[in-house]
Amino acid sequence: GEDVEQSLFLSVREGDSSVINCTYTDSSSTYLYWYKQEPGAGLQLLTYIFSNMDMKQDQRLTVLLNKKDKHLSLRIADTQTGDSAIYFCAEWGNTPLVFGKGTRLSVIA
Amino acid sequence: SQTIHQWPATLVQPVGSPLSLECTVEGTSNPNLYWYRQAAGRGLQLLFYSVGIGQISSEVPQNLSASRPQDRQFILSSKKLLLSDSGFYLCAWSPSSDPQWAFFGQGTRLTVV
């Protein structure tokens, strides 16, 4: 079945850039997403990219997609303490949303 | 606008007790509905999804069941809880016309003791 992998932890200093990486296996994925989960809360859709795109930029967020390698990344510029959260990579392909295990981003002031 | 409600927010239940978690969506009709579970170290796992009343697809065989008695109501149940049922349960909905856009509730933290 489909699988989404991402590293579990990332720690960065405030003001630096954060890069969260993700790999997926479903070559039929049409949409790829990044969700953000703050402590004790549900998931918030942060951004997404359609499978025929290589890059998408939205303010401080940049999503890069390498469809050949099935690799997705999320770059957060000028990371702030409010960006501390768990970030989930997800894909939509043949089945409803499949998520990775989430990357816990810790921002050090 | 559409909203999704989940309750309760937290729940502590003894092993062997029954479970009923409820999710309702407002402001839309015929949504696709989903139950996910987030367990420690295991990420978000799709448990059930439904594309219509009485239509339930199970992704993972387990101690849980789901029902959709009304168009915008999705219920997660268990007859006898296990310790391994502990986790954070998230309900989500997506428009049937654009099922790739999912919106999540605030979740229920279930602790089985």
Short mmCIF file of C-alpha atoms in Angstrom, two decimals:
data_model
loop_
_atom_site.label_atom_id
_atom_site.label_comp_id
_atom_site.label_asym_id
_atom_site.label_seq_id
_atom_site.Cartn_x
_atom_site.Cartn_y
_atom_site.Cartn_z
CA GLY A 1 0.00 0.00 0.00
CA GLU A 2 0.90 3.64 -0.03
CA ASP A 3 3.55 4.81 2.41
CA VAL A 4 4.73 8.25 3.45
CA GLU A 5 7.98 8.68 5.36
CA GLN A 6 9.37 11.70 7.14
CA SER A 7 11.96 12.36 9.80
CA LEU A 8 10.54 12.60 13.31
CA PHE A 9 12.36 15.60 14.77
CA LEU A 10 13.87 18.89 13.66
CA SER A 11 15.32 21.62 15.81
CA VAL A 12 16.20 25.08 14.49
CA ARG A 13 17.07 28.49 15.89
CA GLU A 14 14.62 31.33 15.63
CA GLY A 15 15.21 33.28 12.42
CA ASP A 16 16.81 30.36 10.58
CA SER A 17 15.15 28.40 7.79
CA SER A 18 13.56 25.02 8.49
CA VAL A 19 13.42 22.27 5.91
CA ILE A 20 11.18 19.28 6.49
CA ASN A 21 11.51 16.38 4.10
CA CYS A 22 9.12 13.65 3.05
CA THR A 23 9.15 10.70 0.69
CA TYR A 24 6.13 8.84 -0.65
CA THR A 25 5.56 5.71 -2.66
CA ASP A 26 2.29 6.21 -4.53
CA SER A 27 3.17 7.34 -8.04
CA SER A 28 -0.49 8.10 -8.73
CA SER A 29 -0.60 10.83 -6.09
CA THR A 30 -2.33 13.86 -7.52
CA TYR A 31 -2.05 16.18 -4.55
CA LEU A 32 0.56 16.39 -1.83
CA TYR A 33 -0.02 18.33 1.33
CA TRP A 34 1.57 19.74 4.42
CA TYR A 35 -0.56 19.87 7.55
CA LYS A 36 0.36 21.54 10.83
CA GLN A 37 -0.71 20.28 14.25
CA GLU A 38 -0.26 22.45 17.29
CA PRO A 39 -0.27 20.80 20.73
CA GLY A 40 -3.58 19.16 21.60
CA ALA A 41 -5.26 20.42 18.46
CA GLY A 42 -6.52 19.06 15.18
CA LEU A 43 -4.78 19.35 11.86
CA GLN A 44 -4.62 22.55 9.88
CA LEU A 45 -3.95 22.46 6.14
CA LEU A 46 -0.83 24.55 5.69
CA THR A 47 -0.19 24.26 1.99
CA TYR A 48 -0.39 21.81 -0.88
CA ILE A 49 1.09 21.18 -4.29
CA PHE A 50 -0.41 19.58 -7.35
CA SER A 51 1.60 16.72 -8.78
CA ASN A 52 2.38 18.51 -12.04
CA MET A 53 4.14 21.35 -10.21
CA ASP A 54 7.76 21.51 -9.07
CA MET A 55 7.52 24.37 -6.63
CA LYS A 56 4.98 26.45 -4.83
CA GLN A 57 5.65 29.50 -2.71
CA ASP A 58 3.26 30.99 -0.21
CA GLN A 59 4.72 33.79 1.92
CA ARG A 60 7.30 32.12 4.22
CA LEU A 61 6.50 28.65 2.94
CA THR A 62 8.12 26.98 -0.07
CA VAL A 63 7.11 23.52 -1.21
CA LEU A 64 9.41 21.60 -3.53
CA LEU A 65 8.33 18.44 -5.32
CA ASN A 66 10.64 16.00 -7.05
CA LYS A 67 8.18 13.65 -8.66
CA LYS A 68 10.88 11.41 -10.13
CA ASP A 69 12.32 10.71 -6.67
CA LYS A 70 8.91 10.99 -4.95
CA HIS A 71 10.36 13.56 -2.60
CA LEU A 72 8.53 16.50 -1.09
CA SER A 73 9.95 19.22 1.11
CA LEU A 74 8.62 22.15 3.08
CA ARG A 75 10.86 25.13 3.73
CA ILE A 76 9.85 27.67 6.34
CA ALA A 77 11.80 30.90 6.04
CA ASP A 78 12.58 33.03 9.11
CA THR A 79 11.26 30.37 11.48
CA GLN A 80 9.45 31.75 14.52
CA THR A 81 8.63 30.20 17.90
CA GLY A 82 5.00 30.08 16.78
CA ASP A 83 6.04 27.63 14.06
CA SER A 84 6.79 25.00 16.71
CA ALA A 85 4.40 22.15 15.94
CA ILE A 86 4.17 18.77 14.27
CA TYR A 87 4.17 18.90 10.49
CA PHE A 88 2.55 16.10 8.53
CA CYS A 89 3.20 15.27 4.94
CA ALA A 90 0.22 13.66 3.20
CA GLU A 91 -0.73 12.44 -0.23
CA TRP A 92 -3.96 11.91 -2.10
CA GLY A 93 -3.79 9.08 -4.59
CA ASN A 94 -5.87 5.96 -4.91
CA THR A 95 -7.07 6.13 -1.32
CA PRO A 96 -8.06 8.89 1.06
CA LEU A 97 -5.31 10.96 2.59
CA VAL A 98 -2.29 8.95 3.65
CA PHE A 99 -0.12 10.68 6.24
CA GLY A 100 3.44 10.38 7.37
CA LYS A 101 4.22 10.04 11.06
CA GLY A 102 4.87 13.75 11.41
CA THR A 103 7.97 15.83 12.05
CA ARG A 104 8.13 17.65 15.36
CA LEU A 105 9.67 21.06 14.75
CA SER A 106 11.19 22.75 17.77
CA VAL A 107 12.22 26.38 17.46
CA ILE A 108 14.87 27.60 19.87
CA ALA A 109 14.72 31.26 20.79
CA SER B 1 -19.43 28.27 6.31
CA GLN B 2 -18.71 24.68 7.13
CA THR B 3 -17.76 23.55 10.59
CA ILE B 4 -16.91 20.21 12.11
CA HIS B 5 -17.56 19.30 15.72
CA GLN B 6 -16.09 16.45 17.68
CA TRP B 7 -16.84 15.48 21.23
CA PRO B 8 -15.82 14.86 23.86
CA ALA B 9 -12.44 16.57 23.79
CA THR B 10 -10.96 14.18 26.34
CA LEU B 11 -12.10 10.83 27.65
CA VAL B 12 -10.73 8.39 30.18
CA GLN B 13 -12.30 4.95 30.03
CA PRO B 14 -11.55 1.65 31.76
CA VAL B 15 -10.52 -1.41 29.80
CA GLY B 16 -13.56 -3.39 28.69
CA SER B 17 -15.92 -0.42 28.68
CA PRO B 18 -17.81 0.71 25.56
CA LEU B 19 -16.92 3.75 23.49
CA SER B 20 -18.90 6.23 21.45
CA LEU B 21 -17.28 9.25 19.82
CA GLU B 22 -19.40 11.57 17.76
CA CYS B 23 -18.59 13.87 14.89
CA THR B 24 -20.96 16.22 13.10
CA VAL B 25 -20.49 18.56 10.19
CA GLU B 26 -22.50 21.69 9.55
CA GLY B 27 -22.91 23.86 6.50
CA THR B 28 -22.56 21.20 3.83
CA SER B 29 -24.40 18.18 2.53
CA ASN B 30 -23.28 14.71 1.53
CA PRO B 31 -19.72 15.15 2.80
CA ASN B 32 -17.13 12.40 2.81
CA LEU B 33 -16.34 11.62 6.43
CA TYR B 34 -13.24 10.10 7.99
CA TRP B 35 -11.96 8.80 11.30
CA TYR B 36 -8.21 8.89 11.90
CA ARG B 37 -6.25 7.79 14.94
CA GLN B 38 -2.97 9.26 16.07
CA ALA B 39 -1.08 6.95 18.37
CA ALA B 40 2.33 7.63 19.83
CA GLY B 41 5.06 6.87 17.32
CA ARG B 42 2.61 5.73 14.68
CA GLY B 43 1.47 8.91 13.00
CA LEU B 44 -2.00 9.34 11.60
CA GLN B 45 -3.77 6.17 10.63
CA LEU B 46 -6.99 6.15 8.61
CA LEU B 47 -9.53 3.96 10.42
CA PHE B 48 -12.78 4.44 8.52
CA TYR B 49 -14.24 6.59 5.81
CA SER B 50 -17.73 7.05 4.46
CA VAL B 51 -19.04 8.48 1.21
CA GLY B 52 -22.71 8.31 2.22
CA ILE B 53 -25.26 7.27 4.81
CA GLY B 54 -24.73 3.68 5.82
CA GLN B 55 -21.62 3.34 3.65
CA ILE B 56 -18.53 2.60 5.70
CA SER B 57 -15.11 1.51 4.50
CA SER B 58 -12.73 0.05 7.03
CA GLU B 59 -9.04 0.52 6.44
CA VAL B 60 -7.66 -1.32 9.44
CA PRO B 61 -9.28 -4.38 11.08
CA GLN B 62 -9.49 -3.78 14.80
CA ASN B 63 -11.60 -3.41 17.87
CA LEU B 64 -13.51 -0.41 16.52
CA SER B 65 -16.51 0.18 14.29
CA ALA B 66 -18.04 3.21 12.65
CA SER B 67 -21.54 4.19 11.69
CA ARG B 68 -23.14 7.02 9.74
CA PRO B 69 -26.77 7.21 10.82
CA GLN B 70 -27.32 10.63 9.26
CA ASP B 71 -25.76 12.51 6.37
CA ARG B 72 -23.56 14.71 8.53
CA GLN B 73 -23.01 12.47 11.54
CA PHE B 74 -20.20 9.97 11.95
CA ILE B 75 -19.83 7.81 15.04
CA LEU B 76 -16.88 5.76 16.18
CA SER B 77 -17.69 2.92 18.57
CA SER B 78 -16.28 0.03 20.45
CA LYS B 79 -18.04 -2.62 22.53
CA LYS B 80 -15.01 -3.32 24.74
CA LEU B 81 -12.03 -1.00 24.85
CA LEU B 82 -8.46 -2.28 24.92
CA LEU B 83 -5.42 -0.47 26.28
CA SER B 84 -4.14 -0.26 22.72
CA ASP B 85 -7.17 1.83 21.75
CA SER B 86 -5.67 4.82 23.56
CA GLY B 87 -4.80 7.68 21.25
CA PHE B 88 -5.93 10.91 19.68
CA TYR B 89 -8.94 10.42 17.42
CA LEU B 90 -9.57 12.89 14.64
CA CYS B 91 -12.66 13.25 12.53
CA ALA B 92 -12.42 14.91 9.14
CA TRP B 93 -14.70 15.79 6.27
CA SER B 94 -14.19 16.62 2.63
CA PRO B 95 -16.60 17.78 -0.05
CA SER B 96 -17.84 14.91 -2.18
CA SER B 97 -17.16 17.07 -5.25
CA ASP B 98 -13.55 17.70 -4.18
CA PRO B 99 -12.65 14.85 -1.85
CA GLN B 100 -8.97 15.75 -1.84
CA TRP B 101 -9.61 18.71 0.48
CA ALA B 102 -10.01 17.45 4.02
CA PHE B 103 -10.82 19.52 7.08
CA PHE B 104 -10.24 18.21 10.55
CA GLY B 105 -11.99 18.50 13.87
CA GLN B 106 -10.18 19.31 17.09
CA GLY B 107 -9.83 15.70 18.10
CA THR B 108 -10.65 13.51 21.09
CA ARG B 109 -7.92 12.37 23.44
CA LEU B 110 -8.88 8.85 24.60
CA THR B 111 -7.01 7.22 27.44
CA VAL B 112 -7.89 3.64 28.28
CA VAL B 113 -6.87 2.69 31.81
#
